[in-house]
Short mmCIF file of C-alpha atoms in Angstrom, two decimals:
data_model
loop_
_atom_site.label_atom_id
_atom_site.label_comp_id
_atom_site.label_asym_id
_atom_site.label_seq_id
_atom_site.Cartn_x
_atom_site.Cartn_y
_atom_site.Cartn_z
CA MET A 1 97.63 132.32 111.28
CA THR A 2 95.20 129.54 110.39
CA GLU A 3 93.48 131.73 107.80
CA VAL A 4 96.80 132.50 106.08
CA VAL A 5 97.68 128.82 105.80
CA LYS A 6 94.17 127.92 104.65
CA ARG A 7 94.16 130.64 101.99
CA LYS A 8 97.56 129.55 100.63
CA HIS A 9 96.40 125.93 100.50
CA GLU A 10 93.27 126.84 98.52
CA VAL A 11 95.32 128.72 95.88
CA ASP A 12 97.99 126.03 95.53
CA GLU A 13 95.57 123.14 95.43
CA GLY A 14 93.32 124.81 92.86
CA ASP A 15 96.21 125.59 90.52
CA THR A 16 97.69 122.12 90.94
CA THR A 17 94.39 120.42 90.17
CA ARG A 18 93.99 122.38 86.95
CA ASN A 19 97.55 121.57 85.92
CA ALA A 20 96.99 117.88 86.63
CA LYS A 21 93.93 117.96 84.42
CA ARG A 22 95.85 119.72 81.63
CA LEU A 23 98.73 117.22 81.84
CA ALA A 24 96.35 114.30 81.52
CA THR A 25 94.65 115.94 78.55
CA ASP A 26 97.86 116.87 76.74
CA SER A 27 99.56 113.49 77.17
CA ASN A 28 96.43 111.48 76.40
CA ALA A 29 97.33 109.47 79.46
CA MET A 30 93.83 109.25 80.89
CA PRO A 31 90.44 109.00 79.22
CA ARG A 32 87.60 111.21 80.28
CA GLN A 33 86.39 109.96 83.66
CA LYS A 34 82.81 108.77 83.69
CA HIS A 35 82.00 110.21 87.11
CA ARG A 36 82.92 113.77 86.18
CA ALA A 37 79.87 115.97 86.36
CA ASN A 38 81.28 118.79 84.29
CA ASP A 39 84.39 119.95 82.52
CA THR A 40 85.06 123.18 84.36
CA ASP A 41 88.41 124.30 85.75
CA ASP A 42 86.99 123.97 89.28
CA TYR A 43 86.91 120.19 89.02
CA ILE A 44 88.86 118.49 91.82
CA PRO A 45 89.67 114.79 91.44
CA PRO A 46 88.22 112.49 94.08
CA ALA A 47 90.61 111.89 96.92
CA GLY A 48 92.46 108.62 96.65
CA ASN A 49 92.32 108.04 100.39
CA SER A 50 89.62 107.79 103.00
CA VAL A 51 91.44 109.94 105.55
CA ASN A 52 90.16 113.42 106.26
CA PRO A 53 93.38 115.42 106.79
CA SER A 54 91.77 117.43 109.57
CA ARG A 55 91.14 114.25 111.55
CA LEU A 56 94.75 113.07 111.57
CA GLN A 57 97.03 115.03 113.86
CA PRO A 58 100.62 115.42 112.64
CA GLN A 59 103.16 113.24 114.39
CA ILE A 60 105.51 115.87 115.81
CA PHE A 61 108.84 114.80 117.29
CA GLN A 62 110.58 117.97 118.53
CA THR A 63 110.06 121.67 117.95
CA ASN A 64 113.14 123.21 119.59
CA GLY A 65 115.16 122.97 116.37
CA GLN A 66 118.03 121.09 118.06
CA SER A 67 118.02 118.17 115.64
CA PRO A 68 121.09 115.93 115.26
CA TRP A 69 121.68 117.15 111.69
CA VAL A 70 121.58 120.87 112.57
CA PRO A 71 125.11 122.19 113.24
CA PRO A 72 125.55 124.06 116.56
CA GLY A 73 124.50 127.68 116.23
CA ARG A 74 123.06 127.14 112.72
CA LEU A 75 120.17 129.45 111.83
CA TYR A 76 118.10 129.30 108.64
CA THR A 77 116.82 132.36 106.85
CA GLY A 78 114.63 133.19 103.88
CA THR A 79 111.24 131.85 102.88
CA LEU A 80 109.90 128.55 104.16
CA GLU A 81 111.03 126.79 101.00
CA GLN A 82 114.52 128.28 101.22
CA ARG A 83 114.91 127.32 104.87
CA LEU A 84 113.83 123.77 104.15
CA SER A 85 116.32 123.56 101.28
CA GLN A 86 119.14 124.66 103.57
CA GLU A 87 118.15 122.19 106.27
CA ILE A 88 117.74 119.30 103.81
CA GLU A 89 121.32 119.88 102.72
CA ASP A 90 122.52 119.56 106.33
CA PHE A 91 120.24 116.55 106.81
CA VAL A 92 121.72 114.65 103.87
CA ASN A 93 125.29 115.49 104.94
CA VAL A 94 124.71 113.82 108.29
CA LEU A 95 123.01 110.73 106.84
CA SER A 96 125.59 110.17 104.13
CA GLU A 97 128.20 107.54 104.86
CA THR A 98 131.63 108.78 105.81
CA PRO A 99 134.52 107.49 103.68
CA GLU A 100 135.85 105.51 106.64
CA HIS A 101 132.53 103.78 107.32
CA SER A 102 132.02 103.08 103.62
CA GLU A 103 135.47 101.52 103.39
CA ARG A 104 134.84 99.24 106.37
CA ARG A 105 131.51 98.14 104.91
CA GLN A 106 133.07 97.40 101.54
CA ASN A 107 135.84 95.41 103.20
CA TYR A 108 133.28 93.30 105.05
CA ILE A 109 131.35 92.64 101.82
CA ALA A 110 134.61 91.71 100.07
CA LEU A 111 135.40 89.15 102.80
CA ILE A 112 132.00 87.50 102.34
CA LYS A 113 132.31 87.54 98.57
CA ASN A 114 135.79 86.00 98.52
CA ALA A 115 134.76 83.17 100.83
CA PHE A 116 131.67 82.54 98.75
CA LYS A 117 133.54 82.46 95.42
CA VAL A 118 135.95 79.85 96.82
CA ALA A 119 133.08 77.57 97.87
CA PHE A 120 130.79 78.24 94.89
CA PRO A 121 132.91 79.35 91.91
CA ASN A 122 130.09 78.81 89.38
CA MET A 123 127.60 81.14 91.06
CA ARG A 124 127.31 84.92 90.89
CA PHE A 125 127.45 87.14 93.98
CA GLU A 126 125.50 90.37 93.29
CA LEU A 127 124.84 93.38 95.50
CA PHE A 128 121.51 95.18 95.05
CA GLY A 129 119.23 97.59 96.85
CA SER A 130 120.27 100.80 98.57
CA SER A 131 123.74 99.44 99.37
CA ALA A 132 124.46 99.22 95.64
CA THR A 133 123.01 102.64 94.75
CA GLY A 134 124.38 104.70 97.66
CA LEU A 135 120.93 105.52 99.06
CA SER A 136 121.17 103.47 102.25
CA LEU A 137 120.32 104.95 105.62
CA PRO A 138 122.57 104.32 108.63
CA GLY A 139 122.10 100.72 109.76
CA ALA A 140 120.37 99.66 106.53
CA ASP A 141 120.51 96.04 105.40
CA ILE A 142 123.10 94.80 102.92
CA ASP A 143 121.09 93.01 100.23
CA ILE A 144 122.84 90.23 98.32
CA VAL A 145 121.47 87.83 95.74
CA ILE A 146 123.13 84.58 94.67
CA ILE A 147 122.45 83.58 91.05
CA ASP A 148 123.22 80.27 89.40
CA ASP A 149 123.11 80.85 85.64
CA GLN A 150 122.82 77.11 85.01
CA GLN A 151 119.47 76.86 86.82
CA PRO A 152 116.07 78.44 86.16
CA ALA A 153 114.19 80.44 88.75
CA ALA A 154 114.11 78.40 91.95
CA THR A 155 111.01 77.47 93.88
CA GLN A 156 110.64 78.41 97.52
CA LYS A 157 111.71 74.95 98.68
CA ALA A 158 114.69 74.80 96.31
CA ALA A 159 115.86 78.28 97.34
CA ALA A 160 115.70 77.36 101.03
CA SER A 161 117.71 74.21 100.32
CA GLN A 162 120.44 76.16 98.53
CA LEU A 163 120.61 78.71 101.32
CA LYS A 164 121.38 75.91 103.78
CA ARG A 165 124.50 75.12 101.77
CA ILE A 166 125.46 78.80 101.67
CA LYS A 167 124.86 79.14 105.41
CA SER A 168 127.75 76.80 106.22
CA VAL A 169 130.12 79.15 104.40
CA MET A 170 128.62 82.39 105.77
CA LYS A 171 128.34 81.30 109.41
CA PRO A 172 131.86 82.42 110.45
CA PHE A 173 131.07 86.00 109.37
CA ARG A 174 128.39 86.52 112.00
CA GLY A 175 131.01 87.23 114.65
CA GLN A 176 131.01 86.00 118.22
CA ASP A 177 127.52 87.03 119.31
CA GLY A 178 125.92 87.43 115.89
CA VAL A 179 123.03 85.60 114.24
CA CYS A 180 122.98 83.47 111.11
CA GLN A 181 119.59 81.95 110.33
CA ILE A 182 117.36 81.04 107.39
CA LEU A 183 113.82 82.34 106.98
CA GLY A 184 112.73 79.46 104.79
CA LYS A 185 108.96 79.92 105.08
CA ALA A 186 108.98 83.49 103.79
CA ARG A 187 107.66 84.21 100.29
CA VAL A 188 111.28 84.83 99.30
CA PRO A 189 113.56 82.70 101.52
CA ILE A 190 116.30 84.77 103.14
CA LEU A 191 119.57 83.97 104.89
CA LYS A 192 120.00 86.65 107.56
CA ILE A 193 123.37 87.49 109.06
CA GLN A 194 123.52 89.95 111.94
CA VAL A 195 126.86 91.19 113.18
CA THR A 196 126.72 92.85 116.61
CA GLU A 197 130.39 93.64 117.21
CA THR A 198 132.21 96.96 116.67
CA GLU A 199 130.48 97.44 113.31
CA ARG A 200 126.83 96.43 113.17
CA TYR A 201 125.78 94.90 109.85
CA ASN A 202 122.57 93.22 108.77
CA VAL A 203 123.00 91.07 105.67
CA ASP A 204 120.09 89.54 103.72
CA ILE A 205 121.06 86.86 101.18
CA SER A 206 118.52 85.49 98.71
CA PHE A 207 118.90 82.88 96.00
CA GLN A 208 117.97 82.93 92.31
CA GLN A 209 115.95 86.14 92.37
CA LEU A 210 116.74 86.90 88.75
CA ASN A 211 115.23 90.42 88.65
CA ALA A 212 116.70 91.62 91.95
CA THR A 213 119.48 93.66 90.34
CA ASP A 214 117.37 95.18 87.55
CA GLY A 215 116.41 98.19 89.64
CA VAL A 216 120.04 99.14 90.36
CA ALA A 217 120.72 100.33 86.81
CA VAL A 218 117.39 102.21 86.70
CA THR A 219 118.11 103.96 90.00
CA ARG A 220 121.60 105.00 88.92
CA THR A 221 120.25 106.43 85.67
CA LEU A 222 117.55 108.41 87.48
CA LEU A 223 120.08 109.74 90.02
CA SER A 224 122.36 110.95 87.23
CA ARG A 225 119.50 112.75 85.44
CA GLN A 226 117.86 114.29 88.51
CA PRO A 227 120.30 115.86 91.02
CA LEU A 228 117.52 116.58 93.54
CA LEU A 229 116.39 112.94 93.64
CA ARG A 230 119.07 111.80 96.11
CA PRO A 231 118.35 114.33 98.91
CA LEU A 232 114.59 113.90 98.53
CA VAL A 233 114.92 110.10 98.74
CA PHE A 234 116.75 110.44 102.06
CA VAL A 235 114.05 112.78 103.41
CA LEU A 236 111.13 110.60 102.31
CA LYS A 237 112.81 107.40 103.52
CA VAL A 238 113.24 108.83 107.02
CA PHE A 239 109.72 110.32 106.91
CA MET A 240 108.25 106.88 106.23
CA LYS A 241 110.61 105.00 108.56
CA CYS A 242 109.90 107.07 111.66
CA ARG A 243 106.19 106.35 111.13
CA GLY A 244 106.65 102.63 110.56
CA LEU A 245 105.68 102.83 106.88
CA ASN A 246 108.93 101.71 105.26
CA ASN A 247 108.58 97.92 105.26
CA PRO A 248 106.61 96.26 102.43
CA ALA A 249 106.15 93.18 104.64
CA THR A 250 103.98 95.29 106.99
CA ASN A 251 102.04 97.21 104.31
CA GLY A 252 104.77 99.86 103.93
CA ILE A 253 106.72 101.00 100.90
CA GLY A 254 110.15 99.80 99.80
CA GLY A 255 113.17 101.85 98.84
CA TYR A 256 112.94 101.17 95.10
CA ALA A 257 109.29 102.27 95.03
CA ILE A 258 110.24 105.49 96.86
CA VAL A 259 112.87 106.23 94.20
CA LEU A 260 110.37 105.73 91.36
CA TRP A 261 107.70 107.70 93.23
CA LEU A 262 109.93 110.75 93.66
CA ALA A 263 111.43 110.45 90.17
CA SER A 264 107.92 110.55 88.69
CA PHE A 265 107.01 113.61 90.72
CA LEU A 266 110.21 115.42 89.71
CA GLU A 267 109.33 114.84 86.06
CA ILE A 268 105.78 116.21 86.33
CA HIS A 269 106.54 118.94 88.88
CA PRO A 270 107.22 121.72 86.31
CA ILE A 271 103.77 121.07 84.83
CA MET A 272 101.88 120.73 88.11
CA PHE A 273 103.59 123.73 89.74
CA PRO A 274 104.89 125.90 86.87
CA SER A 275 105.44 128.97 89.06
CA HIS A 276 107.34 127.13 91.81
CA PRO A 277 111.15 126.97 91.80
CA SER A 278 112.84 123.60 91.49
CA THR A 279 114.52 123.52 94.88
CA ALA A 280 114.60 120.66 97.38
CA GLY A 281 112.50 122.51 99.95
CA GLN A 282 109.86 123.64 97.46
CA ILE A 283 109.55 120.22 95.83
CA PHE A 284 109.24 118.50 99.22
CA LEU A 285 106.40 120.85 100.22
CA ASP A 286 104.69 120.33 96.87
CA PHE A 287 105.06 116.57 97.26
CA LEU A 288 103.28 116.67 100.65
CA LEU A 289 100.48 118.79 99.21
CA PHE A 290 100.06 116.93 95.94
CA PHE A 291 100.05 113.39 97.34
CA GLY A 292 98.32 114.40 100.55
CA ARG A 293 95.30 116.18 99.05
CA VAL A 294 95.26 116.33 95.27
CA PHE A 295 96.44 113.09 93.67
CA ASP A 296 93.71 110.69 92.49
CA TYR A 297 94.90 107.31 93.77
CA TRP A 298 91.76 105.61 92.46
CA ASN A 299 92.23 106.30 88.76
CA VAL A 300 95.74 107.62 88.14
CA GLY A 301 99.11 105.88 88.17
CA LEU A 302 102.68 107.10 87.78
CA ARG A 303 104.91 106.15 84.87
CA PRO A 304 108.52 107.26 85.48
CA SER A 305 110.96 107.24 82.61
CA GLN A 306 114.74 107.05 82.44
CA ARG A 307 114.56 109.70 79.70
CA GLY A 308 112.81 112.25 81.89
CA THR A 309 109.44 112.01 80.11
CA GLY A 310 107.31 110.55 82.89
CA VAL A 311 103.54 110.91 82.61
CA LEU A 312 100.35 109.94 84.38
CA PHE A 313 98.24 107.07 83.12
CA ASP A 314 94.79 105.62 83.67
CA LYS A 315 95.35 102.54 85.80
CA ASN A 316 91.81 101.23 85.37
CA ASN A 317 92.62 100.04 81.86
CA GLY A 318 95.76 97.97 81.99
CA PRO A 319 97.78 95.46 83.95
CA HIS A 320 97.84 97.64 87.07
CA TYR A 321 94.11 97.27 87.73
CA LYS A 322 93.51 94.80 90.53
CA LYS A 323 90.19 94.32 92.23
CA GLY A 324 90.21 95.73 95.75
CA CYS A 325 93.38 97.80 95.16
CA ALA A 326 91.91 100.74 93.26
CA GLY A 327 92.77 103.37 95.89
CA LEU A 328 96.42 102.40 96.24
CA LEU A 329 99.57 103.89 94.77
CA SER A 330 100.38 102.52 91.32
CA ILE A 331 103.88 102.95 89.86
CA GLU A 332 104.99 101.42 86.60
CA ASP A 333 108.40 99.78 86.80
CA PRO A 334 110.62 100.96 83.90
CA VAL A 335 112.20 97.49 83.77
CA ASP A 336 108.89 95.62 83.45
CA PRO A 337 105.74 97.73 82.87
CA ALA A 338 103.56 94.90 84.17
CA VAL A 339 105.19 95.13 87.63
CA ASP A 340 103.85 97.57 90.20
CA PRO A 341 106.42 98.28 92.98
CA GLY A 342 103.79 100.24 94.90
CA LEU A 343 101.35 97.35 95.21
CA PRO A 344 102.45 96.20 98.71
CA PHE A 345 101.95 99.75 100.00
CA THR A 346 98.43 99.34 101.36
CA SER A 347 98.95 101.99 104.07
CA VAL A 348 98.28 104.77 101.54
CA PRO A 349 95.43 106.36 103.57
CA GLU A 350 97.65 106.66 106.61
CA ALA A 351 100.58 108.07 104.63
CA THR A 352 98.47 110.65 102.79
CA GLY A 353 97.00 111.78 106.08
CA HIS A 354 100.51 112.35 107.43
CA PHE A 355 101.52 114.21 104.26
CA SER A 356 98.62 116.61 104.56
CA ALA A 357 98.95 117.15 108.31
CA CYS A 358 102.71 117.81 108.07
CA TRP A 359 102.18 120.28 105.20
CA ASP A 360 99.82 122.22 107.47
CA TRP A 361 102.21 122.00 110.43
CA LEU A 362 105.23 123.30 108.49
CA HIS A 363 103.35 126.36 107.24
CA ALA A 364 101.77 127.06 110.63
CA GLU A 365 105.09 126.67 112.44
CA PHE A 366 106.80 128.99 109.95
CA VAL A 367 104.18 131.67 110.61
CA GLU A 368 104.44 131.06 114.35
CA ARG A 369 108.20 131.69 114.25
CA GLY A 370 107.81 135.01 112.50
CA GLY A 371 107.18 134.08 108.89
CA ARG A 372 109.39 136.84 107.53
CA ARG A 373 111.94 136.48 104.76
CA HIS A 374 114.71 138.22 106.70
CA SER A 375 114.10 136.57 110.07
CA GLU A 376 116.21 133.68 111.35
CA SER A 377 115.05 130.47 112.97
CA LYS A 378 116.21 127.03 113.96
CA GLY A 379 115.42 123.89 112.01
CA LEU A 380 111.89 122.82 111.06
CA LEU A 381 112.46 119.28 109.80
CA GLY A 382 112.98 118.00 113.34
CA GLY A 383 109.26 118.39 113.90
CA ILE A 384 108.35 115.86 111.22
CA LEU A 385 111.52 113.71 110.98
CA SER A 386 113.33 111.62 113.56
CA LEU A 387 116.40 109.40 113.41
CA ASP A 388 115.28 107.37 116.43
CA GLU A 389 113.74 103.95 116.11
CA PRO A 390 110.07 104.22 115.16
CA SER A 391 107.46 103.69 117.80
CA LYS A 392 104.28 101.73 117.37
CA ARG A 393 101.90 103.14 114.79
CA THR A 394 99.03 105.07 116.34
CA TYR A 395 96.94 105.59 113.22
CA LYS A 396 93.21 104.98 113.51
CA SER A 397 90.74 104.85 110.67
CA PRO A 398 88.09 107.59 110.40
CA LYS A 399 85.43 105.13 111.56
CA ALA A 400 87.45 104.25 114.64
CA GLN A 401 88.07 107.93 115.39
CA GLN A 402 84.39 108.77 115.00
CA LYS A 403 83.45 105.87 117.26
CA GLN A 404 85.94 107.10 119.84
CA ARG A 405 84.57 110.66 119.72
CA SER A 406 80.96 109.54 120.17
CA PRO A 407 80.99 106.26 122.04
CA GLN A 408 77.73 104.44 122.16
CA SER A 409 76.14 104.11 125.55
CA LYS A 410 76.83 100.69 126.85
CA GLN A 411 73.82 99.00 128.35
CA THR A 412 74.44 96.39 130.97
CA PRO A 413 72.68 93.22 129.89
CA THR A 414 69.92 92.07 132.20
CA LYS A 415 70.22 88.61 133.54
CA LYS A 416 67.61 86.25 132.25
CA LYS A 417 65.85 84.10 134.73
CA LYS A 418 66.47 80.48 134.39
CA LYS A 419 63.50 78.35 133.54
CA TRP A 420 63.87 76.15 136.58
CA GLN A 421 64.27 79.17 138.96
CA ASP A 422 61.40 79.64 141.38
CA LYS A 423 59.32 82.69 140.67
#
């Protein structure tokens, strides 16, 4: 079983590497790399992470196939890619908001907006983030930005002062046991409202963040051009969340960066994997392989386009080069090319290790369950995805793992005799 998976990986990775090289050559996106020893088709770009995939065990949640998104008695058939496509469809159906829940959420937002417009008629009340694009997970925050067109961009102190005025109007909407507080010392001051009654809502209100809503139009355009983007965003969001890698404040990746990341991959997928079908299951597997073992995080960045002409670019020559951040994920924002939404994502080595390990696990588990086109099996995604709250991250660097495998012999220090002690 291991040999079959290993052989398939060697074929896919070799073909993908050659296609990546051809794409860079055709689009003139990257200059010839100085460290390349030769120009043969066997060239493999240096790994952009320091994690050896074999050293990081996949984080497996459950293998019985009884996941919350799998309907009772549901069995998946076909190839591994086809089974994953069928299960992703069920997965997205469960995560999508019901019309009743969406209506209640919209009514709550309308109540806040009406009260705000009465108190501050000259300011704009804008919704942004996943709540505005329809890509929010259950329990996701409602992101709101308040903009005063008569003022320039506010400083941290000025924004916190304005949020104190807004707090007096928003306080009644926290409910009986809710929370309404200001995080004034954060880089971007936030007014947080937590409702803990029948409907649980978490509202984050910021002030005078002028570019907060720019990504909404970009996301909507990408979703309209790429039908597979929405289901893949849900899968990757949950994949990162259940591993504690979804919060930029703790070195994770934000929702907008995930959208651009997947949109870029969907644009270059036909070139990287020309023989692979464009299905949700196949693209998800190729994503795990490409960004887990092939992609060169040190030299290559992603440039998504709203016109579907995304390319790779050399990030060493341009605004995305930052000292000490060479091995991180670089994504060019279509709104402002100088902005890199992937910059806060410094947990790239951990994420790529999980990508690679889960790619191996899915193929091995498929073979373990029969691995035949006409056989039937329960769900596979439950092994790598979980809707429960994430536990503490257990990732250890390769140095820490090596030190744990071969601990140094601890020598008990000998007590030194004191000078005044009698001999």
